[in-house]
Tab-separated table of C-alpha atoms in Angstrom:
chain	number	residue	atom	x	y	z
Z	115	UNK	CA	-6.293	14.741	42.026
Z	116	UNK	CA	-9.273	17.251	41.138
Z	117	UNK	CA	-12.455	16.383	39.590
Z	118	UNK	CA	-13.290	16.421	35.835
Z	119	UNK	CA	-15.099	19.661	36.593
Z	120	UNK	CA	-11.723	20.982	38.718
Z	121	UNK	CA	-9.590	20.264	36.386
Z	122	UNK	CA	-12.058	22.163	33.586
Z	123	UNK	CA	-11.906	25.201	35.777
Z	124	UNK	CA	-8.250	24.836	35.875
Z	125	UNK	CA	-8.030	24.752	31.913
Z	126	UNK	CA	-9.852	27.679	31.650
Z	127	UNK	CA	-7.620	29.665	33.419
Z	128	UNK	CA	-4.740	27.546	31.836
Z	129	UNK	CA	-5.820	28.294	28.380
Z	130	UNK	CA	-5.701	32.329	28.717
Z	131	UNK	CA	-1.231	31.763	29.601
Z	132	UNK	CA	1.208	31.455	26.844
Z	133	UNK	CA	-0.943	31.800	23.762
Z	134	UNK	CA	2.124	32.516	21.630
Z	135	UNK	CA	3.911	28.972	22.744
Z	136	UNK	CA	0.359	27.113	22.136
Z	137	UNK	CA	-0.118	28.425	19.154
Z	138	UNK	CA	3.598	27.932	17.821
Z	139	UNK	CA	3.456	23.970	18.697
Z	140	UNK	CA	1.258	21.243	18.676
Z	141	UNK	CA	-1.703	20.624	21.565
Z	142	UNK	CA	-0.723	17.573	23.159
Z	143	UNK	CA	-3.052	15.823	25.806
Z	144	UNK	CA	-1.456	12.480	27.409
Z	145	UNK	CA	-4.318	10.127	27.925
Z	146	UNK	CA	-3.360	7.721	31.154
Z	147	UNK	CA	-5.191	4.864	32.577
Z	148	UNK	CA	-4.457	1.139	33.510
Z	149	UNK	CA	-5.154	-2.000	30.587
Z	150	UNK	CA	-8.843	-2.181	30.380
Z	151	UNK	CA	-9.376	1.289	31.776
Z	152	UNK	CA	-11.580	2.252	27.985
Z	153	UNK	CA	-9.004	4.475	26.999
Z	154	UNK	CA	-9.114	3.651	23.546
Z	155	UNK	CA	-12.741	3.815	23.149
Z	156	UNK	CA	-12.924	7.217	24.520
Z	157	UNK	CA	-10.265	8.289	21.963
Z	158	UNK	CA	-12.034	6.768	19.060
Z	159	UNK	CA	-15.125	9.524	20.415
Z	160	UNK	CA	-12.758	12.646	21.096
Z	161	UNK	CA	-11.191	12.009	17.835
Z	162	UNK	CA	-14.371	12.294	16.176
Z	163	UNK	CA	-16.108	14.629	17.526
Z	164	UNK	CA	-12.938	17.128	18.544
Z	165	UNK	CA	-10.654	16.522	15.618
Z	166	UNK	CA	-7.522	15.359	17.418
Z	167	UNK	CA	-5.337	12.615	16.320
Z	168	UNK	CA	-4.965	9.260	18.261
Z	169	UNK	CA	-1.270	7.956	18.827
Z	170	UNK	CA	-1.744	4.901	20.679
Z	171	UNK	CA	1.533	4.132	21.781
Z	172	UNK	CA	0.672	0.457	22.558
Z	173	UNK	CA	-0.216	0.031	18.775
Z	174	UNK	CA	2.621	1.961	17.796
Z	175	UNK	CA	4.620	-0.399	19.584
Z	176	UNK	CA	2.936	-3.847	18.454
Z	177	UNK	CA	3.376	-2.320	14.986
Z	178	UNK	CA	6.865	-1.784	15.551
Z	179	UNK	CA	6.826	-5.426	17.080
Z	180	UNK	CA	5.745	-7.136	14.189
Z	181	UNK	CA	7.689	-5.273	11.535
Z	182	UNK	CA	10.603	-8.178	11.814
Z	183	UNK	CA	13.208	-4.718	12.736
Z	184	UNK	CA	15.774	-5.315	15.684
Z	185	UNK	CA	13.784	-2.956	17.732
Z	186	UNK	CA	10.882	-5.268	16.915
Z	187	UNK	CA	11.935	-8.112	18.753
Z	188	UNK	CA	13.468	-6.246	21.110
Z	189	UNK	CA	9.744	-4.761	22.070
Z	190	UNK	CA	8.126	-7.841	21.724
Z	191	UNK	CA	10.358	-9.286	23.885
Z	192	UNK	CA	10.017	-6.828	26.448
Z	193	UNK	CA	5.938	-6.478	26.173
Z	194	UNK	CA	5.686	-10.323	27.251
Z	195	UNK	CA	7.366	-9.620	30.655
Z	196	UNK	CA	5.553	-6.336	31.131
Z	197	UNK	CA	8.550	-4.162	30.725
Z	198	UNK	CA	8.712	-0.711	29.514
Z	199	UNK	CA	10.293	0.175	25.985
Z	200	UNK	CA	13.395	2.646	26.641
Z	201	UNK	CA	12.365	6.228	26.213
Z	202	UNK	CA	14.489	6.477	23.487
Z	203	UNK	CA	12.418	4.099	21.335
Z	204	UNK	CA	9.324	5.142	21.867
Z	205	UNK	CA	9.887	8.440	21.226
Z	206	UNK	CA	11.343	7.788	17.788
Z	207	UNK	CA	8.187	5.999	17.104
Z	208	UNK	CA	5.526	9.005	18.319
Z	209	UNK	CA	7.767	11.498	16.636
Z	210	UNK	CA	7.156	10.135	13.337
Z	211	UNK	CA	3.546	8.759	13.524
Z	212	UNK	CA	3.361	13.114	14.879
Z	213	UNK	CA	4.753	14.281	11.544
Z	214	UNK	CA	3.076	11.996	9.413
Z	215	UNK	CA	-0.725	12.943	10.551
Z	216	UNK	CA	-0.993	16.677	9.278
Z	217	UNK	CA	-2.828	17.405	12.231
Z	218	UNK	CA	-1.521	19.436	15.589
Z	219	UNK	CA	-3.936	18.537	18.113
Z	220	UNK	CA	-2.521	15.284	19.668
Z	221	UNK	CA	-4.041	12.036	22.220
Z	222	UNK	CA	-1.143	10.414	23.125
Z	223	UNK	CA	-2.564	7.447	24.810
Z	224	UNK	CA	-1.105	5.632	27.291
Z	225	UNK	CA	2.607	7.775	27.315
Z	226	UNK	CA	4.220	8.830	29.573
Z	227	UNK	CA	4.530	5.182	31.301
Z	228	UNK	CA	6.867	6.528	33.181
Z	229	UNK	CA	9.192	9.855	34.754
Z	230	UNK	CA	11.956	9.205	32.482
Z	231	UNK	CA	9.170	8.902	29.321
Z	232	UNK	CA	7.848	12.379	30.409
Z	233	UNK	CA	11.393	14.057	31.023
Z	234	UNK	CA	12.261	12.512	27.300
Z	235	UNK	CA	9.268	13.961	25.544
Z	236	UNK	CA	8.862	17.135	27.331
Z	237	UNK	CA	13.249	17.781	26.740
Z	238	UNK	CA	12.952	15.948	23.409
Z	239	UNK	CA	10.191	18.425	21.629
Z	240	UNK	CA	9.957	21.122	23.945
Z	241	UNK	CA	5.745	20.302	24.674
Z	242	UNK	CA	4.205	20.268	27.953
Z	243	UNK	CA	0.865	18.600	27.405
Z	244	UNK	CA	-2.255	21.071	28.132
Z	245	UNK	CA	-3.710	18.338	30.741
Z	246	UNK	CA	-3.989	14.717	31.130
Z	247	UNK	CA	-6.934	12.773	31.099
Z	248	UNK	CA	-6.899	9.738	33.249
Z	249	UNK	CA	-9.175	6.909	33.409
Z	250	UNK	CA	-9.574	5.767	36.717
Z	251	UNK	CA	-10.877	1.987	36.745
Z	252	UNK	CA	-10.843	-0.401	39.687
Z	253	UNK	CA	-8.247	-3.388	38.708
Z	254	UNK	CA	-10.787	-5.472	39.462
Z	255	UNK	CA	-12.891	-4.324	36.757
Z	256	UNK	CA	-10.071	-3.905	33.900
Z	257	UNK	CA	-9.519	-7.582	34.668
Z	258	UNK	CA	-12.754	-8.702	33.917
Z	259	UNK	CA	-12.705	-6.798	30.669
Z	260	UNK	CA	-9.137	-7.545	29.195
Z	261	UNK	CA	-10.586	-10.950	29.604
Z	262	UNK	CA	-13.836	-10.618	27.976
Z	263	UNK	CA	-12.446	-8.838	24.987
Z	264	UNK	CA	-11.989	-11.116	21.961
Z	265	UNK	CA	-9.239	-9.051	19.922
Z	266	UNK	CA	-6.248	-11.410	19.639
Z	267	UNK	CA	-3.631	-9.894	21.856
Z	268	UNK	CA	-0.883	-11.850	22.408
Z	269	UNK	CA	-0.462	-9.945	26.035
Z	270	UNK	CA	-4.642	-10.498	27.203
Z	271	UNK	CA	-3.915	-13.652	29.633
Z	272	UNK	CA	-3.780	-13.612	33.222
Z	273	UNK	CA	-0.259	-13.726	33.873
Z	274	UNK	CA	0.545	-10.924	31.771
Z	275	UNK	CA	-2.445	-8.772	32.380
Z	276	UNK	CA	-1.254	-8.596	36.189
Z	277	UNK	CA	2.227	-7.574	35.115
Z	278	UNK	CA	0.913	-4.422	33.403
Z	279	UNK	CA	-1.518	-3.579	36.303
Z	280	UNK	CA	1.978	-3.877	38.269
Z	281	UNK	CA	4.156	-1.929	36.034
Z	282	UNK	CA	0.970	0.557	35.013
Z	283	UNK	CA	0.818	1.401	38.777
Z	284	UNK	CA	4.698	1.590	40.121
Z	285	UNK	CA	5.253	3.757	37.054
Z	286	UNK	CA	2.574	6.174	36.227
Z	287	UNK	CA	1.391	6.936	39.403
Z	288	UNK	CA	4.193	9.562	39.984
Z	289	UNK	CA	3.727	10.724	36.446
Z	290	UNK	CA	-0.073	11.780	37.505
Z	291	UNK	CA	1.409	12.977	40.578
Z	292	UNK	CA	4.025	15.133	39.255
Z	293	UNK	CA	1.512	16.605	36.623
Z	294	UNK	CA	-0.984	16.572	39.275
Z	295	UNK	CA	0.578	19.272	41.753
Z	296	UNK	CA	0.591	21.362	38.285
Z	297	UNK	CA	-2.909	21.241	38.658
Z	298	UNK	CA	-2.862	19.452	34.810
Z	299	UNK	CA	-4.763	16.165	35.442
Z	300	UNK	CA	-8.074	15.367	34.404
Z	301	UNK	CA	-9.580	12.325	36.676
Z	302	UNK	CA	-12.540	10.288	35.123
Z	303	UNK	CA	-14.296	7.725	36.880
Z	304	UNK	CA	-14.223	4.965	34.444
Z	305	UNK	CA	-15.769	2.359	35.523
Z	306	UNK	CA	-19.320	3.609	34.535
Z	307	UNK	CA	-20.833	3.176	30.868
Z	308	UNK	CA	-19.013	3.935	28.112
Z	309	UNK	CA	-21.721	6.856	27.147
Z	310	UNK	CA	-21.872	7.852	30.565
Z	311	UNK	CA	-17.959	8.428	30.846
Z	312	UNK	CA	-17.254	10.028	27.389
Z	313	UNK	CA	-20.440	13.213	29.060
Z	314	UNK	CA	-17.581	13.443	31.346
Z	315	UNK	CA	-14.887	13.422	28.719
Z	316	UNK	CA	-16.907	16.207	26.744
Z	317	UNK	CA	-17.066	18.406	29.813
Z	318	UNK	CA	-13.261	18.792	29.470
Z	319	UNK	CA	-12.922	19.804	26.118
Z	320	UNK	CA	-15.766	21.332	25.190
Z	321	UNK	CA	-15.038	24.759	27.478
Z	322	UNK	CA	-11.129	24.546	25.985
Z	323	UNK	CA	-12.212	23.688	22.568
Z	324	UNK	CA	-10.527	24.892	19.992
């Protein structure tokens, strides 16, 4: 995988192809990284200082979860053993939170979980994301933080925190990889500071800004 500054040079030559297409559909960037990686934080900053939208899909899914609807229990169900939602599902979800935001300039965090997610979306609405940005955090060190977090989530114990680091790596690994070898993927080393990792962040977008 290229580095942040790589994959910048990459966009740049990216960003000149298709301008029709980009223009005609919404900018999409998938925003990857294991539990505890800081993917949410760094959202909450591109969101505010880029403009994009933030779909967590996690939250869209907890949401879902707690609604009392058969898919609800069916996801909650599924979360606890560390299971992935069927494509089908999730897609319904993003879809709607998409057309309910007024905005086109998407973070899709933490989708595609897996190759059948990013076949699904890709097929489903006809968008290839621009690039994905992927937090790279040793699992030693998302550990320590899904622990030290004090936010209520059912799934922040020990047994279930491993399960995702399982699942997170047996399925999104060859989603970087295929995206990857498209030259697409955006690698951020995040176990630094948070204001030391989003300077990285803003050397992505801010040359493909706009």
């Amino acid at each position: 995988m290229g580095t942040a500054v790589e994959a910048s040079n990459q966009l740049n030559s990216f960003e000149g192809a298709n301008v029709s297409s980009v223009e005609e559909k919404p900018t999409v960037v998938f925003v990857l990284g294991g539990p505890g990686s800081g993917k949410g934080t760094q959202c909450t900053n591109i969101v505010r200082q880029f403009g994009y939208t933030h779909l967590s899909v996690g939250d869209l899914l907890r949401a879902e979860a707690e609604s009392g609807s058969e898919n609800g229990t069916m996801i909650e169900n599924m979360t606890k053993e560390g299971q992935i939602v069927p494509s089908e599902v999730t897609m319904t979800l993003l879809q709607r939170a998409m057309k309910q935001s007024g905005n086109d300039k998407f973070l899709i965090d933490g989708f595609p979980r897996n190759e059948e997610n990013r076949a699904a979306f890709e097929h489903g609405t006809g968008i290839e994301p621009v690039f994905i940005l992927f937090f790279d955090c040793p699992e030693e060190e998302m550990e320590k933080r899904l622990l030290c977090r004090n936010q209520g989530r059912k799934d922040d114990n020990i047994a279930s925190i491993r399960k995702r680091f399982k699942v997170f790596l047996e399925s999104s690994l060859p989603v970087l990889a295929y995206y990857d070898a498209k030259g697409k993927v955006c690698k951020i080393d995040a176990a630094r500071p948070v204001e030391e990792v989003f300077e990285s962040v803003k050397t992505i977008f801010e040359p493909n800004y706009v």
